[in-house]
XYZ file of C-alpha atoms in Angstrom:
628
model
C -35.816 12.530 -43.196
C -37.339 12.365 -39.988
C -40.711 13.990 -40.395
C -43.100 15.158 -37.625
C -46.528 13.392 -37.435
C -49.596 13.876 -35.417
C -48.835 14.393 -31.601
C -51.403 12.320 -29.261
C -53.164 13.034 -25.982
C -55.796 15.466 -24.950
C -53.644 17.934 -23.035
C -51.223 19.790 -25.390
C -47.674 19.041 -24.152
C -44.832 21.314 -25.455
C -44.152 21.374 -29.585
C -40.752 23.266 -29.897
C -38.147 21.313 -31.569
C -35.736 23.965 -31.267
C -34.549 26.830 -28.839
C -34.474 27.059 -24.970
C -37.802 25.773 -24.612
C -37.079 22.511 -26.334
C -34.055 22.062 -24.032
C -36.465 22.795 -21.060
C -39.036 20.160 -21.883
C -36.960 17.610 -23.510
C -37.188 14.078 -22.438
C -34.498 12.647 -24.645
C -31.979 10.894 -22.793
C -28.980 12.292 -25.036
C -30.152 15.746 -24.496
C -30.514 15.252 -20.638
C -26.854 13.497 -20.604
C -25.696 16.809 -22.494
C -27.354 18.919 -19.377
C -25.893 16.858 -16.925
C -22.589 17.067 -18.471
C -22.746 21.011 -18.964
C -23.890 21.497 -15.643
C -21.515 18.865 -13.634
C -19.048 20.830 -15.514
C -19.915 24.279 -14.290
C -19.866 23.261 -10.701
C -16.516 20.999 -11.185
C -15.076 24.489 -11.976
C -16.987 26.008 -8.585
C -15.512 23.191 -6.787
C -12.040 23.975 -7.981
C -12.300 27.855 -7.664
C -13.399 26.812 -3.813
C -10.023 24.418 -3.603
C -7.778 27.031 -5.451
C -8.794 29.825 -3.013
C -7.639 27.544 0.195
C -4.459 26.356 -1.342
C -3.553 30.117 -1.640
C -4.821 30.450 1.731
C -2.336 28.006 2.879
C 0.606 28.764 0.632
C 2.684 30.336 3.281
C 1.952 30.247 7.247
C -0.078 33.143 8.792
C -1.376 34.335 5.922
C -5.124 36.011 5.538
C -6.412 35.468 2.353
C -9.492 34.232 3.797
C -11.023 34.460 7.526
C -11.365 31.020 9.702
C -15.042 31.079 8.832
C -14.943 31.590 5.484
C -11.995 28.705 5.004
C -14.523 26.475 6.686
C -17.561 27.477 4.610
C -14.776 26.945 1.579
C -13.762 23.258 2.523
C -17.750 22.484 3.385
C -18.653 23.442 -0.293
C -15.682 22.594 -1.987
C -16.535 18.658 -1.024
C -19.944 19.020 -1.001
C -19.820 20.642 -4.478
C -17.486 17.941 -6.007
C -18.728 14.967 -4.650
C -22.632 15.599 -5.271
C -22.771 18.721 -7.696
C -19.576 17.868 -10.060
C -18.444 13.907 -10.033
C -21.779 12.612 -9.728
C -23.643 14.493 -12.295
C -20.513 13.850 -14.711
C -20.682 10.427 -14.369
C -24.642 10.488 -14.807
C -24.113 12.242 -18.128
C -21.908 9.325 -19.385
C -24.764 7.060 -18.212
C -28.065 8.942 -19.502
C -25.867 9.300 -22.792
C -24.653 6.168 -23.618
C -26.590 3.598 -21.813
C -29.629 3.274 -24.011
C -26.930 3.359 -26.688
C -24.707 0.601 -25.481
C -27.835 -1.502 -24.918
C -29.420 -0.768 -28.386
C -32.533 1.041 -26.650
C -34.300 3.889 -28.046
C -34.240 5.838 -24.606
C -34.331 4.905 -20.662
C -37.220 3.169 -19.418
C -38.986 6.165 -17.823
C -38.176 9.417 -19.899
C -40.143 11.905 -18.020
C -38.688 10.830 -14.415
C -35.155 11.028 -16.125
C -36.025 15.084 -16.710
C -37.184 15.034 -13.410
C -34.156 14.206 -11.798
C -31.954 16.505 -13.791
C -34.378 19.474 -12.871
C -34.293 18.397 -8.916
C -30.639 17.763 -8.856
C -30.158 21.356 -10.597
C -32.679 22.850 -8.093
C -30.870 21.421 -5.261
C -27.642 22.542 -6.177
C -28.877 26.177 -6.360
C -30.566 25.777 -3.093
C -27.149 24.551 -1.414
C -25.142 27.250 -3.103
C -28.000 30.120 -1.971
C -26.164 30.861 1.402
C -23.153 32.155 -0.698
C -25.726 35.484 -1.239
C -25.824 35.884 2.429
C -22.128 35.948 3.163
C -20.255 33.542 5.374
C -20.031 36.028 8.479
C -23.931 35.102 10.006
C -23.020 31.029 9.310
C -25.441 30.852 6.452
C -22.878 28.956 4.283
C -22.709 25.260 5.256
C -19.417 25.254 7.222
C -19.529 21.889 9.100
C -17.586 19.513 6.729
C -19.175 17.394 3.704
C -20.240 14.882 6.532
C -22.285 17.349 8.802
C -21.279 15.549 12.285
C -23.256 16.250 15.151
C -22.890 18.036 17.143
C -21.384 20.904 14.834
C -24.948 20.804 13.275
C -26.597 21.587 16.808
C -28.176 25.201 17.175
C -26.400 25.521 20.012
C -23.187 25.509 17.676
C -24.162 26.729 14.421
C -27.135 28.745 14.587
C -26.918 30.028 10.967
C -28.631 28.891 8.167
C -25.688 26.974 6.563
C -26.863 23.310 8.166
C -30.033 23.836 6.972
C -29.311 25.054 3.635
C -26.837 21.559 3.519
C -29.413 19.496 4.947
C -32.619 20.494 2.737
C -30.417 20.571 -0.514
C -29.254 17.109 -0.033
C -32.375 15.857 0.342
C -33.504 17.465 -2.808
C -30.607 15.985 -4.571
C -30.893 12.572 -2.971
C -34.926 12.252 -4.422
C -33.170 12.819 -8.050
C -30.399 10.434 -7.551
C -33.019 7.657 -6.027
C -34.906 8.231 -9.126
C -32.050 7.799 -11.647
C -30.993 4.505 -10.103
C -34.386 2.833 -10.360
C -34.686 3.983 -13.838
C -31.204 2.992 -14.922
C -31.937 -0.615 -13.602
C -35.307 -1.102 -15.214
C -33.630 0.183 -18.224
C -30.875 -2.404 -18.340
C -32.944 -5.312 -17.028
C -36.009 -4.702 -19.564
C -34.940 -2.571 -22.538
C -31.260 -4.540 -24.256
C -31.346 -5.438 -27.695
C -32.566 -8.983 -28.319
C -29.684 -11.351 -27.941
C -27.862 -9.067 -25.582
C -27.624 -11.392 -22.564
C -26.337 -9.963 -19.222
C -22.818 -11.599 -19.854
C -22.977 -10.041 -23.519
C -23.271 -6.178 -22.042
C -20.383 -3.584 -22.161
C -18.711 -3.503 -18.802
C -19.664 0.256 -18.672
C -23.469 -0.871 -18.572
C -22.625 -3.482 -15.736
C -20.802 -0.852 -13.484
C -24.209 1.164 -13.914
C -26.408 -1.564 -13.134
C -24.281 -2.292 -9.826
C -24.258 1.754 -9.407
C -27.705 1.986 -9.438
C -27.859 -0.995 -6.866
C -25.659 0.778 -4.463
C -27.830 4.113 -4.783
C -31.010 2.445 -3.814
C -29.893 0.792 -0.857
C -27.417 3.297 0.521
C -29.436 6.812 -0.086
C -31.969 5.530 2.374
C -29.787 5.807 5.395
C -28.380 9.197 4.515
C -31.938 10.517 3.988
C -32.990 9.281 7.594
C -29.950 10.722 8.926
C -30.948 14.099 7.279
C -34.724 14.404 8.245
C -33.580 13.317 11.958
C -31.272 16.041 11.656
C -33.818 18.713 10.236
C -36.101 17.752 12.512
C -33.371 18.377 15.229
C -32.447 21.990 14.143
C -36.411 22.950 13.198
C -38.435 21.034 15.933
C -35.732 20.401 18.631
C -36.237 16.852 18.003
C -32.885 15.903 19.812
C -32.052 12.601 18.100
C -28.297 13.906 18.485
C -28.365 15.654 21.294
C -26.018 13.999 23.789
C -27.223 16.096 26.791
C -31.025 15.092 25.990
C -30.305 11.360 25.354
C -29.440 11.430 22.210
C -26.425 9.918 19.769
C -23.766 11.526 17.809
C -21.776 8.216 16.859
C -25.661 6.985 15.649
C -25.532 9.608 13.186
C -22.086 8.570 12.249
C -23.265 5.049 11.327
C -26.104 6.285 9.412
C -24.118 8.773 7.473
C -20.965 6.421 6.820
C -23.376 3.523 6.098
C -23.892 5.544 3.008
C -20.821 7.722 3.096
C -18.258 4.619 2.278
C -20.924 3.290 -0.793
C -20.669 6.875 -2.006
C -17.065 6.299 -2.789
C -17.877 3.356 -4.834
C -20.764 5.334 -6.596
C -17.941 7.652 -7.446
C -15.713 5.292 -8.697
C -17.100 2.190 -10.245
C -18.497 4.245 -13.197
C -15.659 5.519 -13.534
C -14.096 2.373 -14.002
C -16.732 1.102 -16.513
C -15.648 4.070 -18.752
C -11.827 3.140 -18.486
C -13.006 -0.462 -18.984
C -14.352 1.135 -22.537
C -11.746 3.034 -23.346
C -8.873 0.837 -23.094
C -9.562 -1.871 -25.508
C -10.644 0.649 -27.998
C -7.264 2.410 -27.635
C -5.460 -0.732 -27.193
C -6.963 -2.575 -29.913
C -7.379 -5.487 -28.003
C -10.353 -7.348 -26.176
C -10.689 -6.623 -22.650
C -8.957 -9.544 -20.395
C -10.932 -11.168 -17.993
C -14.239 -9.737 -18.743
C -16.083 -12.254 -16.485
C -13.595 -11.554 -13.673
C -14.454 -8.059 -13.979
C -18.317 -8.179 -13.757
C -17.758 -10.280 -10.713
C -15.398 -8.114 -9.150
C -17.652 -5.274 -9.980
C -20.686 -6.994 -8.308
C -18.431 -7.913 -5.798
C -17.244 -4.594 -4.932
C -20.811 -2.959 -5.114
C -21.621 -5.816 -1.950
C -18.412 -5.399 -0.217
C -18.685 -1.439 0.059
C -21.498 -2.017 2.858
C -19.227 -3.820 5.041
C -16.440 -1.211 5.563
C -17.922 2.074 6.604
C -16.909 1.839 10.107
C -13.444 2.111 9.100
C -14.236 5.911 8.944
C -15.189 5.420 12.744
C -11.762 3.514 14.193
C -11.079 6.523 16.696
C -14.723 6.832 18.213
C -13.885 3.943 20.531
C -15.844 1.056 18.886
C -13.878 -1.425 20.695
C -11.004 -3.683 19.405
C -13.022 -6.466 18.037
C -15.177 -4.298 16.013
C -12.290 -2.530 14.855
C -10.711 -5.752 13.397
C -13.524 -6.812 11.741
C -13.871 -3.562 9.786
C -10.067 -3.870 9.332
C -10.111 -7.182 7.636
C -13.426 -6.656 5.557
C -11.806 -2.911 4.603
C -8.261 -5.158 3.380
C -10.520 -7.632 1.684
C -12.247 -5.129 -0.691
C -8.769 -4.323 -2.513
C -8.761 -7.915 -3.854
C -11.373 -7.151 -6.684
C -9.988 -3.859 -7.218
C -6.514 -4.964 -7.676
C -7.894 -7.778 -9.875
C -9.202 -4.731 -12.165
C -6.138 -2.876 -12.053
C -4.073 -6.445 -13.369
C -6.827 -6.712 -15.790
C -6.367 -3.134 -17.489
C -2.579 -3.459 -17.462
C -2.955 -6.973 -19.357
C -5.394 -5.653 -21.855
C -2.653 -3.209 -22.815
C 0.194 -5.716 -22.691
C 0.609 -7.275 -26.274
C -2.025 -4.442 -27.838
C -1.512 -2.097 -30.301
C -1.517 1.123 -28.236
C -2.817 4.449 -29.450
C -1.347 6.957 -27.252
C -4.477 9.359 -27.867
C -5.633 12.242 -25.125
C -8.205 9.251 -24.257
C -5.768 6.581 -23.736
C -3.262 8.940 -21.764
C -5.807 9.881 -19.203
C -6.812 6.211 -18.699
C -3.181 5.294 -18.158
C -3.046 8.474 -15.743
C -6.044 6.850 -13.971
C -4.529 3.542 -13.524
C -1.394 4.716 -11.937
C -2.944 7.661 -9.768
C -5.907 5.501 -8.613
C -3.553 2.806 -7.729
C -1.728 5.240 -5.306
C -4.771 5.793 -3.745
C -5.757 2.646 -3.401
C -2.266 1.976 -1.503
C -2.884 4.636 1.122
C -6.340 3.331 1.351
C -4.889 -0.040 2.430
C -2.610 1.829 5.044
C -5.829 3.172 6.364
C -7.715 -0.314 6.956
C -5.071 -0.905 9.342
C -6.664 0.839 12.814
C -3.490 0.910 14.543
C -2.068 2.860 11.686
C -5.564 4.713 10.853
C -5.496 6.140 14.677
C -2.194 7.826 13.743
C -3.158 9.222 10.227
C -6.998 10.275 11.148
C -7.844 14.125 10.657
C -4.276 14.568 9.151
C -3.273 15.606 5.446
C -2.354 11.967 5.014
C -6.226 11.139 4.546
C -6.707 14.161 2.498
C -4.035 12.636 -0.042
C -6.167 9.310 -0.115
C -9.197 10.499 -1.216
C -8.012 13.109 -3.783
C -6.246 10.071 -5.362
C -9.272 8.252 -5.230
C -11.669 11.122 -6.691
C -9.511 13.107 -8.874
C -6.834 10.676 -10.108
C -9.517 7.804 -10.273
C -13.274 9.590 -10.806
C -12.091 12.705 -12.605
C -9.297 11.308 -14.659
C -11.875 8.632 -15.971
C -14.032 11.285 -16.898
C -11.420 13.017 -19.187
C -10.548 9.921 -20.734
C -14.479 9.509 -21.554
C -14.812 12.828 -22.947
C -12.009 12.729 -25.240
C -13.175 8.947 -26.252
C -16.895 9.988 -26.643
C -16.806 14.063 -27.922
C -17.107 12.969 -31.586
C -19.967 10.889 -30.823
C -21.901 13.316 -28.960
C -21.435 16.621 -30.961
C -19.898 15.089 -34.128
C -16.700 16.724 -34.138
C -13.287 15.420 -32.843
C -11.647 17.214 -30.066
C -8.017 18.447 -31.042
C -5.564 15.747 -30.164
C -2.523 18.254 -29.684
C -4.383 20.188 -27.488
C -5.716 17.027 -25.463
C -1.925 15.909 -24.921
C -1.144 19.031 -23.693
C -3.973 19.348 -21.447
C -3.150 15.471 -19.690
C 0.488 16.572 -19.417
C -0.484 19.918 -17.585
C -3.716 18.152 -15.499
C -1.404 14.936 -14.532
C 1.552 17.150 -13.399
C -0.340 19.600 -11.421
C -2.211 17.089 -9.729
C 0.585 15.124 -8.369
C 2.151 18.250 -7.558
C -0.662 19.586 -5.808
C -2.105 16.476 -4.126
C 1.453 14.070 -3.568
C 2.683 16.465 -0.908
C -0.200 15.996 1.186
C 1.104 12.615 1.911
C 4.053 14.180 3.726
C 2.101 17.143 5.361
C 0.162 14.173 7.070
C 2.988 12.006 8.183
C 4.446 15.235 9.508
C 1.379 15.732 11.569
C -0.632 18.495 9.821
C -4.546 18.512 10.719
C -7.032 18.868 7.958
C -9.317 21.753 7.853
C -6.952 24.420 9.814
C -7.257 27.777 7.940
C -3.629 28.646 8.556
C -0.373 27.537 11.012
C 2.874 28.740 12.462
C 6.120 28.787 10.454
C 8.970 26.394 11.759
C 6.833 23.177 11.782
C 8.228 21.959 8.359
C 4.904 22.487 6.737
C 6.023 25.547 4.535
C 7.751 24.275 1.327
C 5.558 21.410 0.914
C 2.091 23.739 1.263
C 3.906 26.223 -1.387
C 4.703 23.255 -3.621
C 1.126 21.762 -3.228
C -0.467 25.855 -4.191
C 2.124 25.734 -7.354
C 0.655 22.292 -8.494
C -2.919 23.819 -8.282
C -1.817 26.689 -10.755
C -0.587 24.144 -13.000
C -3.845 22.174 -12.682
C -5.987 25.214 -13.521
C -3.439 25.861 -16.631
C -4.421 22.104 -17.919
C -8.238 22.879 -17.454
C -7.662 26.096 -19.280
C -6.563 24.255 -22.083
C -9.096 21.906 -22.147
C -11.614 24.053 -22.161
C -9.965 25.950 -24.758
C -10.110 22.932 -26.780
C -13.874 22.511 -26.189
C -14.221 26.358 -27.197
C -12.003 25.659 -30.882
C -13.233 22.191 -31.695
C -17.467 23.235 -31.163
C -16.561 26.040 -33.866
C -15.758 23.411 -36.508
C -17.929 21.748 -38.666
C -19.891 18.383 -37.636
C -17.393 16.302 -39.878
C -16.640 13.227 -37.373
C -17.054 10.077 -38.709
C -19.219 7.467 -37.040
C -16.610 5.495 -35.778
C -13.496 7.410 -35.892
C -11.800 4.847 -33.153
C -12.614 1.722 -34.562
C -14.869 0.960 -31.511
C -16.073 -2.075 -30.344
C -19.830 -1.461 -28.859
C -23.170 -0.437 -30.494
C -23.008 3.304 -29.934
C -20.424 3.430 -32.651
C -22.791 1.995 -35.153
C -24.914 5.276 -35.137
C -23.905 8.436 -37.081
C -22.324 11.272 -34.856
C -24.304 12.652 -33.593
C -27.105 10.108 -33.179
C -30.390 10.935 -34.690
C -33.352 11.609 -32.245
C -34.325 7.698 -32.177
C -31.131 5.923 -32.060
C -31.352 3.039 -34.243
C -33.321 3.126 -36.984
C -33.734 -0.757 -37.171
C -33.617 -2.705 -33.717
C -29.863 -4.523 -33.653
C -29.910 -8.221 -32.452
C -26.282 -9.034 -30.601
C -24.826 -12.406 -30.889
C -21.618 -11.712 -29.343
C -20.292 -9.655 -27.026
C -18.175 -6.709 -28.813
C -20.677 -7.346 -31.744
C -19.818 -4.569 -33.901
C -16.095 -5.179 -33.503
C -16.697 -8.766 -34.636
C -19.299 -7.528 -37.200
C -16.308 -5.436 -38.963
C -13.410 -7.870 -38.053
C -14.967 -11.373 -38.248
C -13.011 -14.507 -37.102
C -14.988 -17.170 -38.690
C -18.168 -17.386 -39.984
C -20.289 -16.733 -36.612
C -22.609 -13.870 -36.628
C -22.114 -10.971 -34.013
C -24.322 -8.468 -35.242
C -27.629 -8.348 -37.593
C -30.761 -6.094 -37.512
C -34.704 -7.559 -37.053
C -36.003 -5.949 -39.772
C -34.800 -5.071 -43.720
C -36.142 -1.671 -43.887
C -36.455 0.915 -41.159
C -40.214 1.389 -39.908
C -41.760 4.491 -38.503
C -40.721 5.181 -34.903
C -42.862 6.516 -31.852
C -40.769 9.146 -29.614
C -41.980 10.416 -26.540
C -43.175 14.125 -26.568
C -41.825 16.743 -24.634
C -43.406 17.437 -21.175
C -42.818 20.586 -18.801
C -44.188 18.497 -15.785
C -40.490 17.047 -14.769
C -39.391 20.559 -14.004
C -42.521 21.620 -12.366
C -42.834 18.540 -10.437
C -39.067 19.298 -9.393
C -40.104 22.926 -8.367
C -42.755 21.467 -6.067
C -40.244 20.427 -3.231
C -37.876 22.923 -3.919
C -40.607 25.461 -2.789
C -41.421 23.369 0.017
C -37.829 23.201 1.259
C -37.885 27.024 1.114
C -40.678 26.850 3.312
C -38.841 24.545 5.556
C -36.013 27.391 5.423
C -38.588 29.921 6.645
C -39.923 27.529 9.313
C -36.111 27.149 10.680
C -36.211 31.032 10.923
C -39.596 31.096 12.668
C -41.428 33.290 9.718
C -45.017 33.816 10.006
C -45.623 32.936 6.071
C -43.124 29.382 6.182
C -46.291 27.344 6.431
C -47.795 28.803 3.475
C -45.025 28.625 1.455
C -44.470 25.018 2.691
C -48.473 24.475 1.364
C -47.513 26.199 -1.650
C -44.960 23.552 -2.233
C -46.869 20.474 -1.763
C -49.602 22.442 -4.338
C -47.449 22.564 -6.770
C -46.356 19.027 -6.650
C -49.908 17.851 -6.677
C -50.410 20.003 -9.768
C -48.058 18.633 -11.542
C -48.712 15.239 -10.493
C -51.996 15.808 -12.115
C -50.749 17.586 -15.003
C -48.190 13.961 -15.317
C -51.263 11.781 -15.333
C -53.483 13.553 -17.794
C -51.313 15.069 -19.991
C -51.781 12.264 -22.498
C -49.169 9.894 -23.941
C -47.835 12.523 -26.295
C -45.143 11.759 -28.569
C -43.959 11.948 -32.220
C -43.973 9.229 -35.002
C -41.021 10.006 -37.232
C -39.579 8.381 -40.325
C -36.028 7.335 -39.979
C -33.085 7.728 -42.521
C -33.109 5.338 -44.808
C -36.982 4.448 -44.813
C -38.784 3.856 -48.127
């Protein structure tokens, strides 16, 4: 039985163990993971609603469900929401919750920074969406595309506050993402269980490590671009104003130096999830572990060598286009290796067609289609024909929904019992998969044909007689089927959470360390520090193939464990930059109180840093279960 002991430190920290404030002040990686998951799923639904409205508008030619300006805002916010507020946080939920458990650690390296990352993500998400409260007519909702190309963002063409909400909101989100990237790298390199060498880590941990490295190298370029854009709009700096010597192509280079690695930030953790789910549900060791690891690292590196394939039509010349065509084609090799290895893992395995496994198989099928269309974009002459058509829309929906979302859904069905102590209903899970898989392909596959028929992206209506009517209607029908699948998924969550917490610790006969713990795990994670001797140590501990040791523990009896104390400083520190961003918005509006608001943001930040430094070590000593 865990018992609270003396709280350390001379500045009192919050002591609530239950209720609302315990969640606000928590620094527990598991609770923060759940908060990322719930918030990310909410914004996933928001992005889905925006897509649903757009498909209603395009179902038939000449409809006026929304205005052209609102449609521009919808496709901008749909992409921004799905990428930055939905998919990335959902993947962060898995990283936060399972990374320490998989490597045998009790938390991440910097628990308070982990909480700060979540809060500044939440504040940035609310900030970007705040423009909806002012309506779309005045241009106060971002309507410039998720890439924010100059000169669409210049004050001359977009005088409303939409680009300012977008720019400042993304800067806030970028701070939290960078902090998370550093935190995960330090955690992986320094806090692994004894004996767990790099080549004994689960593949999901490897993909988290490579993704974190991509984040810290890719985000600075977009941060610089956004700051320059902010200076252009607020102080007339003219970095991207062509008539005053600026360059719009310079912005594109800065953006896509981040933008294409961002694709791998979204897909590599998804590949890591699939690499954990398939071996467990196929009851077979992952085929080609070492090659999977090196392919992950190679994808992470090569992701920085392909950005200009987004700019084949800007006039870079045949030499540059040829170089980026070759690098883009080359990155298909390690990606293809992964697909081959997943199929080889299933080959000859004792496959259980659970909902988690069905979503994993759906991932492989859908992502492969997206990869093939991406290979077609790699050829510059082909890309010139497909550029800005719905063929491109088809490609990235197959990568991000067929790839990332399917993997996330697979991971949710796989790890839900570990997080909440309850087994999701398998029958509802299979219905959910059938509807989402059918709805997705009915919705997205017609985009290929519409693109080849010449339908441009980002048009809010079209004339009859172009041959686009039936394909658009079919795509809209697909959205309804997809939405039905998501509703079944939500119903499954509700039904399951009303059940008692009776999930076993290891319901799937798992392979990695998190399955050694009760469901849900205790606050301290591991009562005794595990010592790992083999890859998939828990599997070989249960199913020994010889006399070799697989898993043991450092001490025979659990000892008292120190847990980091809760803190309000992370949320206060996240509030400071957010208030300063509001002040920058007022400055753009030339309001007299802009500077005092900015100063207030800095004061809050300094107070939070002071409190952070002097609130004391804090923490609680607990007696783990099983201790004498």
